[in-house]
Coordinates of C-alpha atoms in Angstrom, one line a residue:
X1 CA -10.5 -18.7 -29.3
X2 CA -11.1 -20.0 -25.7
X3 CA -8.9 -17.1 -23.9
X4 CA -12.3 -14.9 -24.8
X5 CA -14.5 -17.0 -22.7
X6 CA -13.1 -15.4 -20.2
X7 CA -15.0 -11.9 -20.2
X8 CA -18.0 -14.1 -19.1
X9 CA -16.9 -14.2 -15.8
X10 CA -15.9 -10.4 -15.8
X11 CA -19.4 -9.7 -13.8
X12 CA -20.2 -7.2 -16.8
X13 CA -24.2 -7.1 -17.6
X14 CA -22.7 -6.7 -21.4
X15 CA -18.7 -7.3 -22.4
X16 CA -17.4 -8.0 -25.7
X17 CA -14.2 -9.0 -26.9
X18 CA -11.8 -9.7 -30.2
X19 CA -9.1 -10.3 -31.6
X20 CA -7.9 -9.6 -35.5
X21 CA -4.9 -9.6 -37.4
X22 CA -4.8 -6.5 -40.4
X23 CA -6.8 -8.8 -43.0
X24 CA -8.8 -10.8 -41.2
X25 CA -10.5 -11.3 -38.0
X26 CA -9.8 -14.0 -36.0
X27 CA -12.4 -14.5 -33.1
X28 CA -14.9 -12.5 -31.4
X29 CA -17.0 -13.2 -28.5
X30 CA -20.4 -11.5 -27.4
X31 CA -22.9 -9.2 -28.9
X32 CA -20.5 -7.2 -31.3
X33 CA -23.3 -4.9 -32.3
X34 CA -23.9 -3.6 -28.3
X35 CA -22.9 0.1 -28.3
X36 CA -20.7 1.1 -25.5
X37 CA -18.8 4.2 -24.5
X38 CA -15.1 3.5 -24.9
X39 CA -14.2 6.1 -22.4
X40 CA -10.6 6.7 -23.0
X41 CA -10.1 4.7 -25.7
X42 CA -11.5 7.5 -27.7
X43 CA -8.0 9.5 -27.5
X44 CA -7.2 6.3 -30.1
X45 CA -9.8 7.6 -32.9
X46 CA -9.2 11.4 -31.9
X47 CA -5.0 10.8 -32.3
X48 CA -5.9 9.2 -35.9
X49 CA -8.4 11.9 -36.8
X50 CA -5.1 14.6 -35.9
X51 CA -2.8 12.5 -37.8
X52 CA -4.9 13.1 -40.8
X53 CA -5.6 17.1 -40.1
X54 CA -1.6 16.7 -40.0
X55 CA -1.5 15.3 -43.3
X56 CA -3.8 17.6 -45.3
X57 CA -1.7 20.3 -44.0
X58 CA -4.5 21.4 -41.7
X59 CA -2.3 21.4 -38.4
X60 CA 1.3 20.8 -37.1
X61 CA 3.2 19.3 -34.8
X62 CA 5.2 21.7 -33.5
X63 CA 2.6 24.8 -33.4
X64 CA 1.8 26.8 -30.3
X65 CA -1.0 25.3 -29.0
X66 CA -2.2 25.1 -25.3
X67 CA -0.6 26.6 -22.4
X68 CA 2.6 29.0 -23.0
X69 CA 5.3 26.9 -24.2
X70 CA 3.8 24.4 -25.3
X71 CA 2.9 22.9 -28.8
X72 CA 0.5 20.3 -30.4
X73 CA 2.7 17.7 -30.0
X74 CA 2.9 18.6 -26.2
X75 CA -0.5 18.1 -25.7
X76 CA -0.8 14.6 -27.8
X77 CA 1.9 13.5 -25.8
X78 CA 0.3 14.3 -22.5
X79 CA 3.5 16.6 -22.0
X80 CA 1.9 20.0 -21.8
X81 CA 2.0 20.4 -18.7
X82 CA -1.9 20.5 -18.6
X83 CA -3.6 18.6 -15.8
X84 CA -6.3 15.5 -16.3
X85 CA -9.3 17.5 -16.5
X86 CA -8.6 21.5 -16.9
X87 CA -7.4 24.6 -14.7
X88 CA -4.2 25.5 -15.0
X89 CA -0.7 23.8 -15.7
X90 CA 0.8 21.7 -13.4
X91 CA 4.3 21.9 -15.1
X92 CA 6.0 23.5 -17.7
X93 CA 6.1 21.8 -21.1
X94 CA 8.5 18.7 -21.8
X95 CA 9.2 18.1 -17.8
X96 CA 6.4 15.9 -16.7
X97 CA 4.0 13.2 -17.7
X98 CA 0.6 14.4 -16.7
X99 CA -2.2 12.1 -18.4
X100 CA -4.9 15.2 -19.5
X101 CA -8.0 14.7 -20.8
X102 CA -7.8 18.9 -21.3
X103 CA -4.6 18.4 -23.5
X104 CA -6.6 15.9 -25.8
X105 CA -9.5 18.5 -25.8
X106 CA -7.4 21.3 -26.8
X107 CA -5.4 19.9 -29.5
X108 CA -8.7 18.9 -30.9
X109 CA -9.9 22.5 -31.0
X110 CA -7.0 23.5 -33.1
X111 CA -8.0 21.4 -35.0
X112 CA -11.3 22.5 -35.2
X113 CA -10.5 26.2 -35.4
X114 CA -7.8 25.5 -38.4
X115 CA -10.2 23.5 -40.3
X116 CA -13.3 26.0 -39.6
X117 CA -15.5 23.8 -38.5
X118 CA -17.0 21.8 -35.4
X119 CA -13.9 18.9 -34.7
X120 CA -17.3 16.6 -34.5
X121 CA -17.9 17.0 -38.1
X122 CA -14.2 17.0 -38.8
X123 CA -14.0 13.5 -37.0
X124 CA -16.9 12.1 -38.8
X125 CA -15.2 12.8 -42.0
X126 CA -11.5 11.7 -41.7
X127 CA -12.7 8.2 -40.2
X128 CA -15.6 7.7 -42.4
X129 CA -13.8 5.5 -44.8
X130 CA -13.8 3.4 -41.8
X131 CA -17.6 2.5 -42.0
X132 CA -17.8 3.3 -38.4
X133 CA -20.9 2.9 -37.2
X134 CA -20.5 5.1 -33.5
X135 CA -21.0 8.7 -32.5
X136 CA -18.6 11.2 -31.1
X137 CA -20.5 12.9 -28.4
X138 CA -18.8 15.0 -26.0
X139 CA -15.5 15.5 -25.6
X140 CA -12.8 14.1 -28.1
X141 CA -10.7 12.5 -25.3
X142 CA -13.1 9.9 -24.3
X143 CA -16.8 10.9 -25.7
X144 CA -17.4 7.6 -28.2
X145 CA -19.5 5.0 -28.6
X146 CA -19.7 2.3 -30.6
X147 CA -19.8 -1.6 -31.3
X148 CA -17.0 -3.9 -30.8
X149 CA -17.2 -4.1 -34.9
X150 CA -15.9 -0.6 -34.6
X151 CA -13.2 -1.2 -32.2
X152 CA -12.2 -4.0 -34.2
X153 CA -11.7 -2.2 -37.4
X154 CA -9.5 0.1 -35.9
X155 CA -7.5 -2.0 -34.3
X156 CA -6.9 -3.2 -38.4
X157 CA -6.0 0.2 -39.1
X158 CA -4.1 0.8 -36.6
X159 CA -2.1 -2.5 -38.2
X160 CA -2.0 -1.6 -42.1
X161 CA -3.1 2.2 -42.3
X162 CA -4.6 3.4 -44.8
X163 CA -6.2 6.5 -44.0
X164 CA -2.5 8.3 -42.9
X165 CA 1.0 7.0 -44.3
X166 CA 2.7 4.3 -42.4
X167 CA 5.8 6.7 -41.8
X168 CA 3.2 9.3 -39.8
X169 CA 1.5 6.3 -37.6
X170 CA 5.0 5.2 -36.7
X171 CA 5.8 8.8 -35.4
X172 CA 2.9 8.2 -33.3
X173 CA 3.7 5.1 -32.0
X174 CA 7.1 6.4 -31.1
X175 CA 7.6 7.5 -27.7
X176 CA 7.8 11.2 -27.6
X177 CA 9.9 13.2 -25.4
X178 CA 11.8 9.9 -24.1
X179 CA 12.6 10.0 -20.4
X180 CA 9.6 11.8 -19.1
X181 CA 7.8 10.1 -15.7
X182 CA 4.4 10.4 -14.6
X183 CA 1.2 8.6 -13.1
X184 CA -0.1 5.6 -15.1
X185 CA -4.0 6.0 -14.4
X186 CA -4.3 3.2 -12.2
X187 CA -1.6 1.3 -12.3
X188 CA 1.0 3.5 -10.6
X189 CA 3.9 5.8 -11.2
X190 CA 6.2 4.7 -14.2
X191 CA 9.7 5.7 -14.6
X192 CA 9.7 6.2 -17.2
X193 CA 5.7 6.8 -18.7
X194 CA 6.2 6.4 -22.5
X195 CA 3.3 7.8 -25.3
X196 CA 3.1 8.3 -28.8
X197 CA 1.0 11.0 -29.8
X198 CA -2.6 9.8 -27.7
X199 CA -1.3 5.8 -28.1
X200 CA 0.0 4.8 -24.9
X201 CA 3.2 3.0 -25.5
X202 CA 3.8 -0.4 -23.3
X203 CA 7.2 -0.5 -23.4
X204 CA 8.5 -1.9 -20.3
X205 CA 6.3 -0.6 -17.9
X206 CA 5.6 -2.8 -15.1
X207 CA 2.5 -3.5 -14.0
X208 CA 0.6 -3.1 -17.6
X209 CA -3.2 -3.9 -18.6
X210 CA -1.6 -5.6 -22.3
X211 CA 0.3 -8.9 -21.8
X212 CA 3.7 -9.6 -20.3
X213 CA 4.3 -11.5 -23.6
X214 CA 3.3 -8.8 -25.8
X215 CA 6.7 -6.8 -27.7
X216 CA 7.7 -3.7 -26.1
X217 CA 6.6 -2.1 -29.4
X218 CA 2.9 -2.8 -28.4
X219 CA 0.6 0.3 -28.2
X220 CA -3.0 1.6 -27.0
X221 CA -5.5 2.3 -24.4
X222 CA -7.6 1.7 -21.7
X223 CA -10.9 3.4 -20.5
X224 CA -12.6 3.4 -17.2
X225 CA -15.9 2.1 -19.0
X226 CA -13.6 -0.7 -19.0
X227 CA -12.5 -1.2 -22.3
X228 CA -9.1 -1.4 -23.9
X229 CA -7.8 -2.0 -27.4
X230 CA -4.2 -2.8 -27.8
X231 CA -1.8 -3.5 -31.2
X232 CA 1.1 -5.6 -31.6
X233 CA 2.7 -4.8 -34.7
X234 CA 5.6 -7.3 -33.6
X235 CA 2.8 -9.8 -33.7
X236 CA 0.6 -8.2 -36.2
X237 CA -2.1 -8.5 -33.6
X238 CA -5.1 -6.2 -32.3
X239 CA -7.2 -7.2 -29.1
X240 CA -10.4 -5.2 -28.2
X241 CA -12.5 -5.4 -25.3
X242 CA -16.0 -3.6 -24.4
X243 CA -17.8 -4.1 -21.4
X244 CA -20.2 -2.2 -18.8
X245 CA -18.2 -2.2 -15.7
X246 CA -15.9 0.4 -14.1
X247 CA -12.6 0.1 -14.8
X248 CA -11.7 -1.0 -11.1
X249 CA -9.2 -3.7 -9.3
X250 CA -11.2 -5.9 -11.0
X251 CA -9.8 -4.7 -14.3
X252 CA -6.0 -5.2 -13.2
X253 CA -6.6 -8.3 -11.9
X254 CA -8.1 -9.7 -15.4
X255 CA -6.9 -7.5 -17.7
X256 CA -3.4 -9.3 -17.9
X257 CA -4.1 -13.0 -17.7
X258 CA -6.5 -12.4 -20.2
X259 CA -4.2 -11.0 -22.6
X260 CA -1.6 -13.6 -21.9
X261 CA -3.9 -15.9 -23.1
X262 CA -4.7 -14.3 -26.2
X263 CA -1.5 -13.7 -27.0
X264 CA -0.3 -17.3 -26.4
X265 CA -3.4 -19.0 -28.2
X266 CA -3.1 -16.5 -31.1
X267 CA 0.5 -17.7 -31.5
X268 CA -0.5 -21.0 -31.1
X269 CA 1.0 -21.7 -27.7
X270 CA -0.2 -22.5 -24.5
X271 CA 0.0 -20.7 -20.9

């Protein structure tokens, strides 16, 4: 696929990049066994990992958990009211979008505390059918690393699930409480700033990181390691991308042409 070559002019010391459908991959490009942080695109393994603790019964949506008010599905939703990185809310529940690393973190310690045991070793064992080869270290809302092999394979669960029932990843990738704005982590307030539960929901939000060609149904996330992975299910597509540099102006200004090429050469079109 020659819409990868372009991660080569990125100015990355190491970037990876592909692209798969749910049975097969289609093209990859760089060293796919590198192990990078994926930064926020954690919250994408940690929001599977609750989905399953959801489906043994372990958790529920609409709990108490975090700040008064406020239940686990507030907290997946970045709807808590919590800010990014801890201290106390910035809202009450349900009225704001505040992207929170803190809300991530705390919905993974019900987890932990309902399943009696560290969320680490909880992780390790709901995505193990994976064959993941990374490491959860650190915080659940962005404390991965792994190989663009890992990244890829989720991107092919994310298309046919198989470790959670197609009905509960469809919940997630359904915008939850509709309406709410907020502060799109470097690309701006959005009006409004859909989520799932963790997957960032495209939408129409305008400017995006995924491709102006890619359905509205298109979910996923970014990281400031600089790394994405978004899903199509429109397309039945998945596009991942590793790399070593800061997520910076850099990022927005070849994050989107590249994605409009992949998308365009992956439907067999040209730009």
């Amino acid at each position: 696929m020659e819409a990868l070559r372009a991660i080569d002019g990125w100015g990355a010391r190491t970037a990876a990049a592909g692209v798969t459908e749910a049975g097969r991959e289609l093209a990859a490009r760089g060293p796919r066994d590198a192990v990078l942080p994926w930064a926020s695109v954690t919250k994408l393994l940690t929001g599977l990992v609750v989905l399953v603790a959801l489906e043994e019964g372990t958790v529920d949506l609409d709990e108490p958990a975090g700040p008064e008010g406020s239940t686990l599905r507030h907290l997946l939703a970045h709807a808590s009211g919590l800010p990014p990185d801890g201290g106390p809310p910035l809202a009450s529940p349900g009225r704001r979008r505040i992207y929170s690393n803190a809300g991530v973190e705390a919905a993974a310690e019900l987890v932990a505390r309902k399943a009696a045991m560290s969320f680490a070793d909880y992780f390790h064992g709901a995505i193990a059918p994976l064959g993941l080869t990374g490491e959860l270290a650190g915080s659940p809302a962005s404390g991965y690393s792994g190989p663009l092999d890992d990244l890829l394979k989720l991107g092919r669960e994310l298309l046919a699930p198989s470790l959670v029932a197609a009905e509960t990843l469809a919940e997630a990738t359904t915008v939850q409480y509709p309406g709410l704005a907020g502060v799109l982590p470097g690309w701006g307030r959005m009006e409004p700033n859909d989520w799932g539960l963790t997957f960032e929901l495209r939408d129409a939000k305008s400017p995006h990181w995924t491709s102006a060609r890619s359905s509205p149904r298109t979910f996923g996330h970014f990281g400031a390691a600089g790394t994405f992975l978004w899903v199509d299910p429109e397309a039945g597509l998945a596009c991942g991308v590793l790399a070593d540099r800061e997520f910076g102006d850099w990022a927005k200004e070849a994050w989107p042409p590249f994605n409009d090429a992949v998308v365009a050469e992956a439907a067999g079109s040209t730009i």
